[in-house]
Coordinates of C-alpha atoms and ligand atoms in Angstrom, one line a residue:
X18 CA 18.6 149.7 46.6
X19 CA 17.1 146.3 46.1
X20 CA 17.5 144.3 42.9
X21 CA 15.2 141.4 43.9
X22 CA 11.8 140.9 42.3
X23 CA 8.9 141.2 44.8
X24 CA 6.8 138.0 45.4
X25 CA 4.0 139.6 43.3
X26 CA 6.4 140.4 40.4
X27 CA 7.7 136.8 40.5
X28 CA 4.1 135.5 40.5
X29 CA 3.2 137.7 37.5
X30 CA 6.3 136.5 35.7
X31 CA 5.4 132.8 36.2
X32 CA 1.8 133.4 35.2
X33 CA 2.7 135.3 32.0
X34 CA 5.4 132.8 31.1
X35 CA 3.0 130.0 31.4
X36 CA 0.4 131.8 29.3
X37 CA 3.0 132.7 26.6
X38 CA 4.3 129.1 26.4
X39 CA 1.0 127.3 26.5
X40 CA -1.4 129.7 24.7
X41 CA 0.5 132.0 22.4
X42 CA 3.5 129.7 21.7
X43 CA 1.8 126.9 19.9
X44 CA 0.2 129.2 17.3
X45 CA 2.9 131.9 17.0
X46 CA 4.9 130.3 14.2
X47 CA 1.8 129.8 12.0
X48 CA 0.5 133.3 12.7
X49 CA 3.9 134.7 11.8
X50 CA 3.7 132.9 8.4
X51 CA 0.1 134.0 7.7
X52 CA 0.6 137.5 9.2
X53 CA -2.4 136.8 11.4
X54 CA -2.8 139.1 14.4
X55 CA -3.0 137.4 17.8
X56 CA -6.4 138.9 18.6
X57 CA -7.8 135.6 20.1
X58 CA -4.7 135.3 22.3
X59 CA -5.1 139.0 23.3
X60 CA -8.7 138.4 24.4
X61 CA -7.7 135.4 26.4
X62 CA -4.8 137.3 28.0
X63 CA -7.2 140.1 28.8
X64 CA -9.3 137.6 30.6
X65 CA -6.5 137.3 33.1
X66 CA -6.7 141.0 33.9
X67 CA -3.6 142.2 32.0
X68 CA -5.3 144.4 29.4
X69 CA -6.0 146.8 32.3
X70 CA -2.6 146.8 33.9
X71 CA -2.1 150.6 33.4
X72 CA -5.7 151.5 34.5
X73 CA -6.9 151.9 38.1
X74 CA -9.7 149.9 39.6
X75 CA -11.9 153.0 39.5
X76 CA -12.1 152.6 35.7
X77 CA -12.2 148.8 35.7
X78 CA -8.5 148.1 35.5
X79 CA -6.0 146.1 37.6
X80 CA -3.2 148.6 37.8
X81 CA 0.2 146.9 38.2
X82 CA 3.5 148.6 39.2
X83 CA 5.6 149.7 36.2
X84 CA 8.3 147.1 36.7
X85 CA 5.6 144.4 36.6
X86 CA 4.3 146.0 33.3
X87 CA 7.8 145.6 31.8
X88 CA 8.0 142.0 33.1
X89 CA 4.7 141.2 31.4
X90 CA 5.8 142.5 28.0
X91 CA 9.2 140.8 28.4
X92 CA 7.7 137.4 29.1
X93 CA 5.2 137.6 26.2
X94 CA 8.0 138.7 23.9
X95 CA 10.3 135.9 25.0
X96 CA 7.9 133.6 23.2
X97 CA 5.8 135.8 20.8
X98 CA 7.0 139.4 20.3
X99 CA 4.0 140.2 18.1
X100 CA 1.7 139.6 21.0
X101 CA 4.2 141.5 23.2
X102 CA 3.9 144.7 21.1
X103 CA 0.1 144.3 20.7
X104 CA -0.2 144.4 24.5
X105 CA 2.5 147.1 24.9
X106 CA 0.7 149.5 22.5
X107 CA -2.7 148.7 24.0
X108 CA -1.7 149.3 27.7
X109 CA 1.0 152.0 27.0
X110 CA 0.5 154.2 24.0
X111 CA -3.3 154.0 24.0
X112 CA -4.7 153.3 27.5
X113 CA -2.0 155.1 29.5
X114 CA -2.2 158.2 27.3
X115 CA -5.9 158.4 28.0
X116 CA -5.3 157.8 31.8
X117 CA -2.8 160.7 31.9
X118 CA -4.6 163.2 29.6
X119 CA -8.3 162.2 29.4
X120 CA -11.0 164.1 31.2
X121 CA -13.4 162.4 33.6
X122 CA -16.0 161.7 30.9
X123 CA -13.5 160.3 28.5
X124 CA -12.0 158.0 31.2
X125 CA -15.4 156.8 32.2
X126 CA -16.4 156.2 28.6
X127 CA -13.3 154.5 27.2
X128 CA -11.1 153.0 29.9
X129 CA -13.4 150.2 31.2
X130 CA -13.6 148.6 27.7
X131 CA -9.9 149.0 27.2
X132 CA -9.3 147.5 30.7
X133 CA -11.4 144.5 30.0
X134 CA -9.9 143.9 26.6
X135 CA -13.3 144.3 24.9
X136 CA -11.7 147.1 23.0
X137 CA -8.1 147.0 21.6
X138 CA -6.2 150.3 21.5
X139 CA -3.8 151.9 19.0
X140 CA -1.8 155.1 18.7
X141 CA -1.1 157.1 15.6
X142 CA 1.5 159.8 15.3
X143 CA 3.6 159.1 12.2
X144 CA 2.9 159.9 8.6
X145 CA 4.7 159.1 5.3
X146 CA 6.8 162.3 5.6
X147 CA 7.0 162.5 9.4
X148 CA 8.4 159.6 11.3
X149 CA 11.5 160.8 13.1
X150 CA 10.5 164.4 12.6
X151 CA 7.1 163.9 14.2
X152 CA 6.3 167.6 14.3
X153 CA 6.4 167.8 10.5
X154 CA 3.0 166.0 10.3
X155 CA 0.5 167.4 7.9
X156 CA -2.8 165.8 8.9
X157 CA -5.2 168.6 9.7
X158 CA -8.2 169.2 11.8
X159 CA -10.7 172.1 11.2
X160 CA -13.5 173.1 13.5
X161 CA -17.0 172.5 12.3
X162 CA -19.7 173.2 14.9
X163 CA -19.5 170.6 17.6
X164 CA -17.0 168.5 15.6
X165 CA -13.5 168.6 14.2
X166 CA -13.1 167.4 10.7
X167 CA -9.8 165.5 10.2
X168 CA -8.0 165.0 6.9
X169 CA -4.8 163.2 6.1
X170 CA -3.1 159.9 6.1
X171 CA -1.3 158.3 9.1
X172 CA 1.3 155.6 8.8
X173 CA 2.9 152.7 10.8
X174 CA 0.0 152.1 13.0
X175 CA 0.5 149.0 15.2
X176 CA -2.7 147.1 15.9
X177 CA -4.2 149.3 13.1
X178 CA -6.4 146.7 11.5
X179 CA -7.6 145.1 14.7
X180 CA -8.0 148.1 17.1
X181 CA -11.3 149.6 18.2
X182 CA -10.0 152.8 19.6
X183 CA -7.2 155.1 18.4
X184 CA -5.3 158.0 19.9
X185 CA -4.5 160.1 16.8
X186 CA -2.6 163.3 16.3
X187 CA -3.4 166.0 13.8
X188 CA -2.8 169.8 13.5
X189 CA -5.8 172.1 14.3
X190 CA -5.6 174.8 11.8
X191 CA -7.6 177.3 13.9
X192 CA -5.0 177.1 16.7
X193 CA -3.2 180.4 17.1
X194 CA 0.2 178.6 17.1
X195 CA -0.6 176.7 13.9
X196 CA 2.0 177.7 11.2
X197 CA 4.0 179.7 13.8
X198 CA 5.7 176.9 15.7
X199 CA 6.6 173.7 13.9
X200 CA 4.5 171.6 16.3
X201 CA 1.9 174.4 16.5
X202 CA -1.7 173.1 16.5
X203 CA -0.8 169.5 17.2
X204 CA -3.7 168.0 19.0
X205 CA -4.6 164.5 20.3
X206 CA -8.0 163.0 19.4
X207 CA -9.7 159.8 20.6
X208 CA -11.2 158.1 17.6
X209 CA -13.6 155.2 17.5
X210 CA -13.1 152.9 14.5
X211 CA -16.7 153.5 13.4
X212 CA -16.4 157.3 13.2
X213 CA -17.6 158.7 9.9
X214 CA -14.6 159.2 7.5
X215 CA -12.2 157.0 9.4
X216 CA -10.8 154.2 7.2
X217 CA -8.2 151.5 7.5
X218 CA -5.6 151.8 4.7
X219 CA -2.9 149.5 3.4
X220 CA -1.6 146.7 5.6
X221 CA 2.2 146.5 5.6
X222 CA 4.0 143.3 4.6
X223 CA 6.9 143.2 7.0
X224 CA 10.3 141.5 7.7
X225 CA 9.5 140.7 11.3
X226 CA 6.7 140.9 13.9
X227 CA 4.6 139.6 11.1
X228 CA 1.8 138.5 13.3
X229 CA 1.5 142.1 14.6
X230 CA -0.6 144.2 12.1
X231 CA 0.7 147.5 10.9
X232 CA -1.3 149.7 8.6
X233 CA -2.0 153.2 7.3
X234 CA -5.1 155.1 8.5
X235 CA -7.1 157.4 6.2
X236 CA -8.8 160.4 7.6
X237 CA -11.3 161.4 4.9
X238 CA -13.3 164.2 6.3
X239 CA -13.3 162.2 9.5
X240 CA -15.9 163.6 11.9
X241 CA -14.6 163.7 15.5
X242 CA -16.8 165.2 18.3
X243 CA -15.1 168.1 20.1
X244 CA -15.5 166.1 23.4
X245 CA -13.0 163.6 22.0
X246 CA -10.1 166.1 22.0
X247 CA -7.5 164.6 24.3
X248 CA -6.1 167.3 26.6
X249 CA -6.1 170.8 25.2
X250 CA -6.2 171.9 21.6
X251 CA -2.7 172.7 20.5
X252 CA -1.0 170.8 23.4
X253 CA -0.9 167.5 21.6
X254 CA 2.9 167.4 20.8
X255 CA 3.9 167.2 24.5
X256 CA 1.2 164.5 25.0
X257 CA 2.6 162.5 22.1
X258 CA 6.2 162.9 23.3
X259 CA 5.3 162.0 26.9
X260 CA 3.4 158.9 25.6
X261 CA 6.6 157.8 23.9
X262 CA 8.7 158.3 27.1
X263 CA 6.3 155.8 28.7
X264 CA 6.0 153.4 25.8
X265 CA 9.7 153.2 24.9
X266 CA 10.1 151.3 28.1
X267 CA 7.6 148.8 26.7
X268 CA 9.6 148.4 23.5
X269 CA 12.8 148.0 25.5
X270 CA 11.0 145.2 27.5
X271 CA 9.9 143.7 24.2
X272 CA 13.5 143.7 23.0
X273 CA 14.7 142.2 26.2
X274 CA 12.2 139.4 25.8
X275 CA 13.4 138.7 22.2
X276 CA 17.0 138.6 23.4
X277 CA 16.1 136.2 26.3
X278 CA 14.1 133.9 24.0
X279 CA 16.9 133.8 21.4
X280 CA 19.6 133.2 24.1
X281 CA 17.7 130.3 25.7
X282 CA 17.1 128.6 22.3
X283 CA 20.9 129.0 21.6
X284 CA 21.9 127.7 25.0
X285 CA 19.7 124.7 24.8
X286 CA 20.9 123.8 21.3
X287 CA 24.5 124.3 22.2
X288 CA 24.2 121.8 25.1
X289 CA 22.6 119.1 22.8
X290 CA 24.5 119.6 19.5
X291 CA 27.9 117.8 19.4
X292 CA 30.9 118.5 17.2
X293 CA 34.4 117.0 17.6
X294 CA 33.1 114.6 20.3
X295 CA 31.6 117.2 22.7
X296 CA 28.7 119.6 23.0
X297 CA 29.3 122.8 21.1
X298 CA 28.8 124.7 24.4
X299 CA 32.1 123.1 25.5
X300 CA 33.9 124.8 22.7
X301 CA 35.4 128.1 23.7
X302 CA 34.2 129.9 20.5
X303 CA 30.6 129.1 21.4
X304 CA 30.9 129.5 25.2
X305 CA 32.4 133.0 24.7
X306 CA 29.3 133.9 22.6
X307 CA 27.0 132.5 25.3
X308 CA 28.8 134.4 28.0
X309 CA 28.6 137.7 26.2
X310 CA 24.9 137.1 25.4
X311 CA 24.1 136.5 29.1
X312 CA 26.1 139.6 30.1
X313 CA 24.5 141.9 27.6
X314 CA 21.0 140.7 28.5
X315 CA 21.6 141.2 32.2
X316 CA 22.8 144.8 31.5
X317 CA 19.7 145.5 29.3
X318 CA 17.4 144.0 32.0
X319 CA 18.8 146.3 34.6
X320 CA 18.3 149.4 32.4
X321 CA 14.7 148.3 31.5
X322 CA 13.7 147.9 35.1
X323 CA 15.5 151.1 36.1
X324 CA 13.6 153.0 33.5
X325 CA 10.3 151.4 34.7
X326 CA 11.2 152.4 38.2
X327 CA 12.0 156.0 37.2
X328 CA 8.7 156.2 35.4
X329 CA 6.9 155.0 38.6
X330 CA 8.8 157.6 40.7
X331 CA 7.9 160.3 38.2
X332 CA 4.2 159.7 38.3
X333 CA 3.7 158.5 41.9
X334 CA 6.3 160.6 43.8
X335 CA 6.6 163.6 41.5
X336 CA 10.2 162.5 40.5
X337 CA 12.1 163.8 37.5
X338 CA 10.9 162.9 34.1
X339 CA 12.1 159.5 32.9
X340 CA 12.9 160.6 29.3
X341 CA 16.6 159.9 29.6
X342 CA 16.1 156.5 31.3
X343 CA 13.5 155.4 28.7
X344 CA 15.9 156.3 25.8
X345 CA 18.8 154.5 27.5
X346 CA 16.7 151.4 27.9
X347 CA 15.3 151.4 24.4
X348 CA 18.7 152.0 22.8
X349 CA 20.5 149.4 24.7
X350 CA 17.8 146.7 24.8
X351 CA 17.1 147.1 21.0
X352 CA 20.8 146.7 20.2
X353 CA 21.0 143.8 22.6
X354 CA 18.1 142.0 20.9
X355 CA 19.7 142.5 17.5
X356 CA 23.2 141.3 18.7
X357 CA 22.0 138.4 20.7
X358 CA 19.5 137.1 18.1
X359 CA 22.2 137.3 15.4
X360 CA 24.6 135.3 17.5
X361 CA 21.8 132.8 18.2
X362 CA 21.4 132.2 14.5
X363 CA 25.1 131.8 14.2
X364 CA 25.3 129.3 17.0
X365 CA 22.6 127.2 15.4
X366 CA 24.3 127.4 12.0
X367 CA 22.3 126.2 9.1
X368 CA 19.4 125.1 11.4
X369 CA 19.3 128.7 12.8
X370 CA 18.6 129.9 9.2
X371 CA 15.5 127.7 8.9
X372 CA 12.0 128.0 10.3
X373 CA 12.4 124.7 12.2
X374 CA 13.9 126.8 15.1
X375 CA 12.5 130.1 16.5
X376 CA 15.8 132.0 16.3
X377 CA 15.3 133.2 12.7
X378 CA 12.0 134.7 13.9
X379 CA 13.7 136.4 16.9
X380 CA 16.3 137.7 14.5
X381 CA 13.7 139.2 12.2
X382 CA 11.6 140.5 15.1
X383 CA 14.6 142.1 16.8
X384 CA 15.3 144.6 14.0
X385 CA 12.1 146.6 14.5
X386 CA 13.0 147.4 18.1
X387 CA 15.9 149.5 16.7
X388 CA 13.4 151.4 14.5
X389 CA 9.9 152.0 15.9
X390 CA 8.9 154.3 18.8
X391 CA 11.9 156.4 17.9
X392 CA 14.9 155.0 15.9
X393 CA 18.2 154.3 17.7
X394 CA 19.3 157.6 16.2
X395 CA 16.4 159.5 17.8
X396 CA 17.2 157.8 21.2
X397 CA 20.8 159.2 20.9
X398 CA 19.4 162.6 20.0
X399 CA 17.1 162.6 23.0
X400 CA 19.9 161.4 25.3
X401 CA 22.3 164.0 24.0
X402 CA 19.7 166.7 24.7
X403 CA 18.9 165.4 28.1
X404 CA 22.5 165.2 29.3
X405 CA 23.2 168.6 27.8
X406 CA 20.6 170.3 29.9
Ligands
CAA15 N1 7.7 165.1 27.2 C1 6.9 166.2 27.2 N2 7.1 167.3 26.3 C2 8.2 167.2 25.4 C3 9.0 166.0 25.4 C4 8.8 165.0 26.3 N3 9.5 163.9 26.4 N4 9.9 166.2 24.5 C5 9.7 167.4 23.9 N5 8.6 168.0 24.5 C6 8.0 169.3 24.1 C7 9.0 170.4 24.3 O1 9.1 170.8 25.6 C8 8.5 171.4 23.3 O2 7.5 172.1 24.0 P1 7.1 173.7 23.7 O3 5.7 173.6 23.1 O4 7.2 174.3 25.0 O5 8.1 174.2 22.7 C9 7.9 170.6 22.2 O6 7.6 169.3 22.8 C10 8.8 170.4 21.0 O7 10.0 169.8 21.4 P2 11.3 169.7 20.5 O8 11.7 171.1 20.1 O9 12.3 168.9 21.3 O10 10.8 168.9 19.3 P3 11.5 168.4 18.0 O11 10.7 168.7 16.8 O12 12.9 168.9 18.0 O13 11.4 166.8 18.1 C11 12.2 164.5 18.6 C12 12.2 166.0 19.0 C13 12.8 163.9 19.9 C14 13.1 164.2 17.4 C15 10.8 164.0 18.4 O14 10.3 164.5 17.1 C16 10.7 162.5 18.4 O15 10.7 161.8 19.4 N6 10.7 161.9 17.2 C17 10.5 160.4 17.1 C18 9.0 160.1 17.0 C19 8.7 158.7 17.3 O16 9.3 158.1 18.2 N7 7.8 158.1 16.6 C20 7.3 156.8 16.8 C21 5.8 156.8 16.7 S1 4.9 155.4 17.3 C22 5.4 154.1 16.4 O17 6.5 153.8 16.2 C23 4.3 153.2 15.8 C24 3.7 152.3 16.7 O18 2.5 152.1 16.7 C25 4.5 151.5 17.7

């Protein structure tokens, strides 16, 4: 067991930290206000090679180890968690899902542009009536010659208004399991934004991660060539669940970055702000908060990196599936982000409640990490099932 970062991981952390502070940081407050996606920042980040961090060189990527991937998302989110989730969804839910399930033609066609950042990726599973209960989706796909025709409305799509390529799930009605099993017929499709019948719907006005765009997708007789089926017809639910096992580690890393950013802001403020003749950090009521923030962040960090390590062992050494570790990390890191950012606002007092300081944004951004890519309640359900096996 070795808890130290490798030289390469330390170098990646420094590089991403520098990018986050100097490129994303200066515009992130204004983007949050205007709900403007960080697409320019994403393109610039892609220029450093990070858009292809889950894709091998063969398809134009610069594959990083899974702990480095978590470090990248953590460091972006320490400054700008909207950019953090944009990158996490692109490299995880979209690119990695194609890496794992795409055929050779699909990989050759789609991965190089995702790797270079020319195309931004998104993933779409949920619908108005099926978030937690993902298998209850009603979007349908019917065969029509060399195409599938998709109809339905998808919801909560991160990167939805800015993405070029979407991994979308719908139920194929001709599948023999359709209507028999709850997730019968669920199939993954790779959809280009210009496909006929594919429309961007309503953009959500959100509490937090306001610079990250979230919208509905309308499948209005959307024509998808059969060669764009991801994996096998009817086998999409396992693909969707497996994608979430991978990407929940990214959201846990995002939560970790939010907690770290909020903690650092509170620590700095508490050393500068004086009451009763001394810095507030010297008052036990505040130093106790700071101590607990540091301890909780350290615990969350260990779990996030362990989950990333388990994912790596699963794919590279045929180790056990990392479902349990991913849910542990997401549950703990999400709660840590919420707890730490709330305490950071408290430490800054009235100032923390204003937009003069970043802690109010961290506080708003933290909440979503307890909701998306499986609520905290879903993580408990998954954990309970895994430990009960
Ligand atoms: N990996 C691979 N296969 C899996 C799996 C996994 N982790 N988990 C389940 N499966 C398979 C099962 O083996 C089973 O396969 P069979 O075909 O052999 O039966 C099948 O999937 C059904 O499994 P369950 O019976 O466990 O399914 P369920 O209906 O009880 O659902 C659930 C379980 C855990 C609640 C699941 O619905 C779930 O994770 N819900 C939350 C969904 C979620 O996280 N949505 C977020 C979407 S993305 C987002 O937030 C937006 C964004 O852009 C960021």
